[in-house]
C-alpha atoms as one frame of an Amber mdcrd trajectory, in Angstrom:
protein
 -66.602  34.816   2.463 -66.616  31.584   0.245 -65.104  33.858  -2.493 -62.157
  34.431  -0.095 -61.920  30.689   0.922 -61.968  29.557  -2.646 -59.327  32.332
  -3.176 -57.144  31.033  -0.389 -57.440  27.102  -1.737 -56.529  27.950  -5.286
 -53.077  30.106  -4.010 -52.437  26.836  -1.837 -52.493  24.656  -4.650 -50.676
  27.507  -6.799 -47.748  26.974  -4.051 -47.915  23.391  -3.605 -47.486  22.970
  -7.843 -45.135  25.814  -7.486 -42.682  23.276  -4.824 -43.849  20.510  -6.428
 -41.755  21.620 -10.177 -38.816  23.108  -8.132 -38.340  19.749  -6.264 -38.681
  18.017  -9.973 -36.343  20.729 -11.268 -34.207  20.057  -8.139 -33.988  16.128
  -8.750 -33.268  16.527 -12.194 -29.971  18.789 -11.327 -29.253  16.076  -8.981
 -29.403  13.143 -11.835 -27.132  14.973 -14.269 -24.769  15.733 -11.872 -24.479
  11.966 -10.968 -24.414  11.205 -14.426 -20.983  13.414 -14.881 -19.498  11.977
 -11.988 -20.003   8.633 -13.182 -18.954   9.413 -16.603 -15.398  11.471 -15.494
 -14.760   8.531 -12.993 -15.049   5.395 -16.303 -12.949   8.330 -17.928 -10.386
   8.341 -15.248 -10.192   4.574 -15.144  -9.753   3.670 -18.978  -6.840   6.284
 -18.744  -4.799   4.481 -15.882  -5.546   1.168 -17.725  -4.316   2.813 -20.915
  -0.959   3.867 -19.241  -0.557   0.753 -17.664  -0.931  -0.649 -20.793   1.384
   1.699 -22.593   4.124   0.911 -19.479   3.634  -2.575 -20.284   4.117  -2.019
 -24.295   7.513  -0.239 -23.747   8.865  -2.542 -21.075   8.592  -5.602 -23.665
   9.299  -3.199 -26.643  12.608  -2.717 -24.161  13.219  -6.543 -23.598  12.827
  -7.308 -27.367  15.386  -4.639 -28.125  18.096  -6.178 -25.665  17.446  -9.414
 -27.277  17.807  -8.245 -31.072  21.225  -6.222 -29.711  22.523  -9.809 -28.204
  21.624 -11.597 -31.671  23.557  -9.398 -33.280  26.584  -9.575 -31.491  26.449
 -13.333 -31.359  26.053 -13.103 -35.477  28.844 -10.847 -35.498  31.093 -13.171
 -33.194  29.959 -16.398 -35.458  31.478 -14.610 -39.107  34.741 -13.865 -37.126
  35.455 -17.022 -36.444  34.580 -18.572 -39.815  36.520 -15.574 -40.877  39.517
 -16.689 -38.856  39.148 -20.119 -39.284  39.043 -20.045 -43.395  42.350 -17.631
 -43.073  44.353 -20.228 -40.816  43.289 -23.035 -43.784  44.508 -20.942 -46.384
  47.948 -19.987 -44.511  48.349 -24.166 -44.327  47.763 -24.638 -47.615  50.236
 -21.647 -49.200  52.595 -23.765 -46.081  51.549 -27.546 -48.205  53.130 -25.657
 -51.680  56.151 -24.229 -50.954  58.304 -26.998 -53.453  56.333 -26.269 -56.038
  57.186 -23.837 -59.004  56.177 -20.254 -58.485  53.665 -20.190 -61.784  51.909
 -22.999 -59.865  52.459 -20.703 -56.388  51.227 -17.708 -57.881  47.920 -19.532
 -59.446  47.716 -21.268 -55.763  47.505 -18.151 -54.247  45.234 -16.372 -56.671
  42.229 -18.894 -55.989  42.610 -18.971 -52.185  42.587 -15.268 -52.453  39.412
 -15.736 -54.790  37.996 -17.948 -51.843  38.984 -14.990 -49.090  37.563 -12.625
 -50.337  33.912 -12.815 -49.950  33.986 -14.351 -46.513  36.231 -11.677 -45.389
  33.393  -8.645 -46.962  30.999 -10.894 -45.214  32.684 -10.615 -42.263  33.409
  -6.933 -42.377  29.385  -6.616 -43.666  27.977  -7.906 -40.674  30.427  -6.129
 -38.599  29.448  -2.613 -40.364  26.025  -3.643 -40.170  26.484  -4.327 -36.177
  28.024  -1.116 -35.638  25.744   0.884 -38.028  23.012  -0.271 -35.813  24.816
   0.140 -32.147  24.923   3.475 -33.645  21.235   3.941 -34.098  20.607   2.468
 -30.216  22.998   4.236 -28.219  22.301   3.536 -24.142  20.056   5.888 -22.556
  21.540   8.845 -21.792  22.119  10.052 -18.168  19.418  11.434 -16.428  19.419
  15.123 -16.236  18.910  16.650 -12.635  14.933  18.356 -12.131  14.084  21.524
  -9.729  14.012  20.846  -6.379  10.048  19.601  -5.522   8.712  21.980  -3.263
   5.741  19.118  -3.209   5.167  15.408  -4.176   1.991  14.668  -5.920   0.688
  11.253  -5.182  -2.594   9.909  -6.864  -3.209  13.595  -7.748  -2.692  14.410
  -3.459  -0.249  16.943  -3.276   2.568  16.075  -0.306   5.328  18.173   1.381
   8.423  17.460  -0.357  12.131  17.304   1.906  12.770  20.806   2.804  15.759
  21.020   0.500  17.906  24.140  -0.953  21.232  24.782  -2.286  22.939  25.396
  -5.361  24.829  21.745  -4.702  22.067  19.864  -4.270  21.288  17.851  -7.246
  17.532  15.580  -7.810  16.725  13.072 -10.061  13.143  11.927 -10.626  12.314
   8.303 -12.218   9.853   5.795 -11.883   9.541   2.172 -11.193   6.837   0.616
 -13.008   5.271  -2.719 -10.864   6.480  -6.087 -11.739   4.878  -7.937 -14.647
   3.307 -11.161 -13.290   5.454 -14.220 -14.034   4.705 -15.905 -16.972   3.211
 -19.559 -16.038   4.953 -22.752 -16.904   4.674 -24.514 -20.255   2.664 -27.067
 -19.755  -0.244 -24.319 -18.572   0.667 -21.912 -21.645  -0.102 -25.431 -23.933
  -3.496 -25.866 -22.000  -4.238 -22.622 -22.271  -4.129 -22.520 -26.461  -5.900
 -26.062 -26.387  -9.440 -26.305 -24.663 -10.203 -29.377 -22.666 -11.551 -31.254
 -26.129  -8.221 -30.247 -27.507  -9.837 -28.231 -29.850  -7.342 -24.855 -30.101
  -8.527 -21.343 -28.511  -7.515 -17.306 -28.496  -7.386 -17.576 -32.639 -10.224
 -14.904 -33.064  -9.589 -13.150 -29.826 -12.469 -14.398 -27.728 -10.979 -16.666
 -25.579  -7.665 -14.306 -24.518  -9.777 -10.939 -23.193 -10.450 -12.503 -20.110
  -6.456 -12.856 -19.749  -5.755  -9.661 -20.783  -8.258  -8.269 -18.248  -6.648
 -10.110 -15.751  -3.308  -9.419 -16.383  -4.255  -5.555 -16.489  -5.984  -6.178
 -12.649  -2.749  -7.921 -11.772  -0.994  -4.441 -12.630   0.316  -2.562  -9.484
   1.507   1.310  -9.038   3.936   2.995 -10.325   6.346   4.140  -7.704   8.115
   7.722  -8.475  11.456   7.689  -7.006  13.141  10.940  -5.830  17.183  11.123
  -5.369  19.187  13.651  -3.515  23.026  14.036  -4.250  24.970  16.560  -2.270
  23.398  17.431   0.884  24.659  18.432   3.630  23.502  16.638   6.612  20.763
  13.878   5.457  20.329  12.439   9.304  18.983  15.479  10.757  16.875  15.967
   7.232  14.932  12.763   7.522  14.979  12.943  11.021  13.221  16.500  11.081
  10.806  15.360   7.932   9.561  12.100   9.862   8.890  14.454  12.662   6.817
  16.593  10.630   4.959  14.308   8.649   4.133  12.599  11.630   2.052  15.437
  13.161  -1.916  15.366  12.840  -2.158  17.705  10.166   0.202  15.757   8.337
  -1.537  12.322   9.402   1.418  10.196   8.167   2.824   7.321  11.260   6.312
   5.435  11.123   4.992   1.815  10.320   7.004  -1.390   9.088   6.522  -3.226
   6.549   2.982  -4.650   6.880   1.884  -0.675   7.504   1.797  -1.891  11.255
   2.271   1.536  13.560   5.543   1.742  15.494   7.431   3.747  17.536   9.548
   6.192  15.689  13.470   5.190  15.637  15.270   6.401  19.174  18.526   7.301
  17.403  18.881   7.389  13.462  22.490   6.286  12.089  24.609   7.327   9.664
  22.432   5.576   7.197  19.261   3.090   7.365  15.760   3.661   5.820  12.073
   4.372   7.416   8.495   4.134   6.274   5.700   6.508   6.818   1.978   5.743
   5.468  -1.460   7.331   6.355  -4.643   6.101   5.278  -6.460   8.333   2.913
 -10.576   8.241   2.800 -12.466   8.166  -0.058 -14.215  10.794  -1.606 -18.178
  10.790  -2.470 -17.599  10.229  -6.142 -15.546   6.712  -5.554 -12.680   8.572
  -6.243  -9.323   8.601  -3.648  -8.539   6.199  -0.634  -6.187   3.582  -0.200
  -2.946   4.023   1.532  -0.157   7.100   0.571   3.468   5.963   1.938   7.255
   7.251   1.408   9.768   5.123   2.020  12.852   7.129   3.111  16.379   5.722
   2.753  19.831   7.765   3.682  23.515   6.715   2.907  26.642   9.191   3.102
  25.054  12.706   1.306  22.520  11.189  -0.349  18.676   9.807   0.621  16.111
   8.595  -2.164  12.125   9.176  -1.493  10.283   6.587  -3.294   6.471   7.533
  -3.531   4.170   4.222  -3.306   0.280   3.347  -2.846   0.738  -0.215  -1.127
  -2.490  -2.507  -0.878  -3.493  -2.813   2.785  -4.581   0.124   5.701  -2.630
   1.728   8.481  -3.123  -0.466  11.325  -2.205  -0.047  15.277  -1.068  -3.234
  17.275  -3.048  -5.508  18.961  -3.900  -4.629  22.378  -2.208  -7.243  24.637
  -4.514  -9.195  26.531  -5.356  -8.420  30.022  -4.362 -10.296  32.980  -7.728
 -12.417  33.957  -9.638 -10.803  36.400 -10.468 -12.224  39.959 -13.882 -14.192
  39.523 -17.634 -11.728  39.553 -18.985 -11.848  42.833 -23.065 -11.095  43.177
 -25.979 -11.134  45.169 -25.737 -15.061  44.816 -22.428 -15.380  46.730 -23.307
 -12.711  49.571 -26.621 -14.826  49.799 -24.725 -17.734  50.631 -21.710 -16.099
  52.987 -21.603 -17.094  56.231 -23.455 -13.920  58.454 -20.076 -14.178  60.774
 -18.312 -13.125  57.433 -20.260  -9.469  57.305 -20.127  -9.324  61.156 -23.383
 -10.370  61.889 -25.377 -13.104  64.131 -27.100 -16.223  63.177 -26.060 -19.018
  61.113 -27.729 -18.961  57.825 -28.220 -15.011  55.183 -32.152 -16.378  55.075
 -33.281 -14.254  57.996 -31.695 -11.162  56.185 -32.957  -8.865  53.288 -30.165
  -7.468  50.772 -31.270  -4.395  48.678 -29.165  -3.368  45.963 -28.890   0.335
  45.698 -28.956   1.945  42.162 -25.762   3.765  41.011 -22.174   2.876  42.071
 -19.015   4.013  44.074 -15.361   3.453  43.393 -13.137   2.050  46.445  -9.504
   1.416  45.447 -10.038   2.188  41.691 -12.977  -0.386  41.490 -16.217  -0.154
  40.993 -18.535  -1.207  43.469 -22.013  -2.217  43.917 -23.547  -0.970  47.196
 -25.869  -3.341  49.489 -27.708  -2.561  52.074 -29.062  -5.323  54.788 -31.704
  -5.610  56.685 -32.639  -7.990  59.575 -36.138  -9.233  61.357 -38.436  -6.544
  61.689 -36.670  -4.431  58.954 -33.627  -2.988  60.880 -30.892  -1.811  59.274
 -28.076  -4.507  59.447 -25.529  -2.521  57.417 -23.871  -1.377  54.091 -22.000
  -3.443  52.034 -19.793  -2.712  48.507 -19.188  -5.950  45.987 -16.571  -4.743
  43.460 -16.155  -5.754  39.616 -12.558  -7.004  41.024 -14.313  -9.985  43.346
 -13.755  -8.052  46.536 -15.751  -7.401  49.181 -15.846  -4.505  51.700 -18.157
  -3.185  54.771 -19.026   0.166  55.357 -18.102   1.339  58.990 -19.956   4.402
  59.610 -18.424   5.102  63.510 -15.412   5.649  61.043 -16.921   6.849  57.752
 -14.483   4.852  56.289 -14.668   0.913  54.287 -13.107  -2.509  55.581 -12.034
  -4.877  53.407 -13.545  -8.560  54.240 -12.777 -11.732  53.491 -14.805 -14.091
  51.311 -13.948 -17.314  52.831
């Protein structure tokens, strides 16, 4: 018999070491699989602030190009006019000679020729030069029509696209990238390179990181923007879409501007615009949330579909405030009636007993607190209700029915 008990303890303890490494084994599945979350999501986030960055890089890249195109033509413009100007001086001065002898005309008109000449192949230099290079940075060429989207994808959410179709139907796709912040005035730029000792800062790179942090936080979304040329009948299109996007599988609402929920438009015109926005949760990982919105906008045969992530939730109006309610009656007050107010003698509620009754009836939508009374020698006096409205009532039981009373 001990044999068997000892047997019995040593499989317990077998099982119990057993659980023991499968819960380790367990927790240390659990750990890694935290740890890959957490490494795809700083993944994830050094790639948006890369392509914000590279949006960034092109938009000046952009700027700096209009501005070298706009030197150029102003350089071009500048050796024109000398041009013109040194030609008009020479045509005076073959004018000044014409009395002289034609040896003296001929030797005249050799050295302004002399003098022509290289400010005219400077001219025509800069002006090949110009031209050579307009060449090389031709305007962007139109955009070329996509598929028709049978879906919008919106932070990596996939969203019913308009249910379009036809041959004559053309779409565009582009995208808005967000505004840069405005640049801040020069007296804070010179600040900024100067520290308060006047010493100068940002040479080795230390002191402009936190700006360029800040200025990558101050970046916003990048809006896609869908346009449809050639349909058919737009009103009706929009009109049906907002319908469906506004069921609860779709979970979108018509809001305004400040994502405030409103009721949906009673007739839409021949053109106009509306918003729709739901609130999207976030997933266990961090990942997801914020607030998915297309702003739809209609004009002749064509409507646009811009695809945005606005800062803010999905919000219903305030409730408006109630009308104030008629002051609480309790015990207190009935204590202190009158006992010709309930219908009964004396002159003063002392000689009575009031017992509240547990639970509660409704008379005329309100809810009401039942009394009973009782008078010398414990006899029943009769019931009475005190509503949450201030009212009060008696219970006539010849009747079966209640009888509004009068407070005062």
């Amino acid at each position: 018999m001990k044999q068997d008990k000892a047997d019995k303890i040593i499989q317990k303890a077998e099982r119990r070491a057993e659980k023991a490494a499968k819960q380790v084994e367990l927790a240390g599945k659990k750990a890694e699989a935290a740890k890959q979350k957490s490494a795809a999501k700083a993944e994830k986030k050094a790639a948006q602030v890369a392509k914000r960055a590279e949006q960034m890089a092109a938009k000046h890249n952009k700027k700096a190009e209009q501005a070298t195109k706009k030197a150029q033509m102003a350089a071009q413009k500048a050796q024109e006019k000398k041009a013109k100007a040194a030609a008009k001086t020479a045509a005076k001065a073959l004018d000044g000679e014409g009395g002289e002898e034609d040896g003296k005309k001929k030797k005249s008109k050799k050295k302004l020729l002399l003098i022509l000449i290289p400010v005219l192949a400077a001219a025509i230099g800069a002006g090949a030069f110009f031209f050579l290079k307009g060449g090389e940075e031709k305007e962007d060429a139109p955009a070329e029509p996509i598929p028709i989207p049978l879906e919008y994808v919106l932070n990596e959410v996939p969203i019913t696209a308009l249910p379009v179709s036809g041959e004559a139907v053309l779409v565009y796709q582009e995208e808005i990238p967000p505004e840069p912040a405005p640049e801040p005035p020069a007296d804070e730029t010179e600040k900024s390179e100067t520290g308060e000792d006047g010493e100068e800062t940002g040479k080795d790179g230390e002191e402009e990181a936190p700006a360029a942090e800040a200025e990558e936080a101050e970046l916003g979304f990048t809006k896609i923007l869908y346009r449809y040329e050639g349909l058919q009948n737009p009103v009706s299109l929009i009109s049906a879409y907002a319908g469906l996007m506004s069921t609860e599988d779709a979970g979108f609402s018509i809001v305004d501007e400040t994502l405030l929920r409103i009721d949906p438009p009673e007739e839409y015109g021949e053109s106009g615009s509306v918003q729709l926005a739901r609130n999207v949760p976030q997933g266990e990982d961090g990942t997801g949330g914020g607030v998915h919105s297309l702003l739809l906008s209609w004009e002749g045969a064509n409507c646009s579909v811009i695809l945005d992530m606005p800062e803010g939730r999905v919000h219903d109006p305030k409730p408006e405030s109630a009308a104030p309610a008629a002051p609480r009656r309790g015990l207190s007050d009935l204590e202190a009636i009158h006992p010709s107010k309930l219908g009964l003698p004396g002159e003063s509620m002392e000689a009575y007993e009031m017992i509240p009754q547990e639970g509660a009836v409704r008379i005329a939508g309100s809810v009401c607190m039942r009394v009973n009374i009782y008078g010398e020698g414990n006899q029943f006096a009769g019931s009475y209700f005190l509503s949450n409205d201030g009212k009060l009532y008696k219970l006539d039981e010849a009747a079966n029915a209640v009888v509004e009373l009068e407070w005062e």
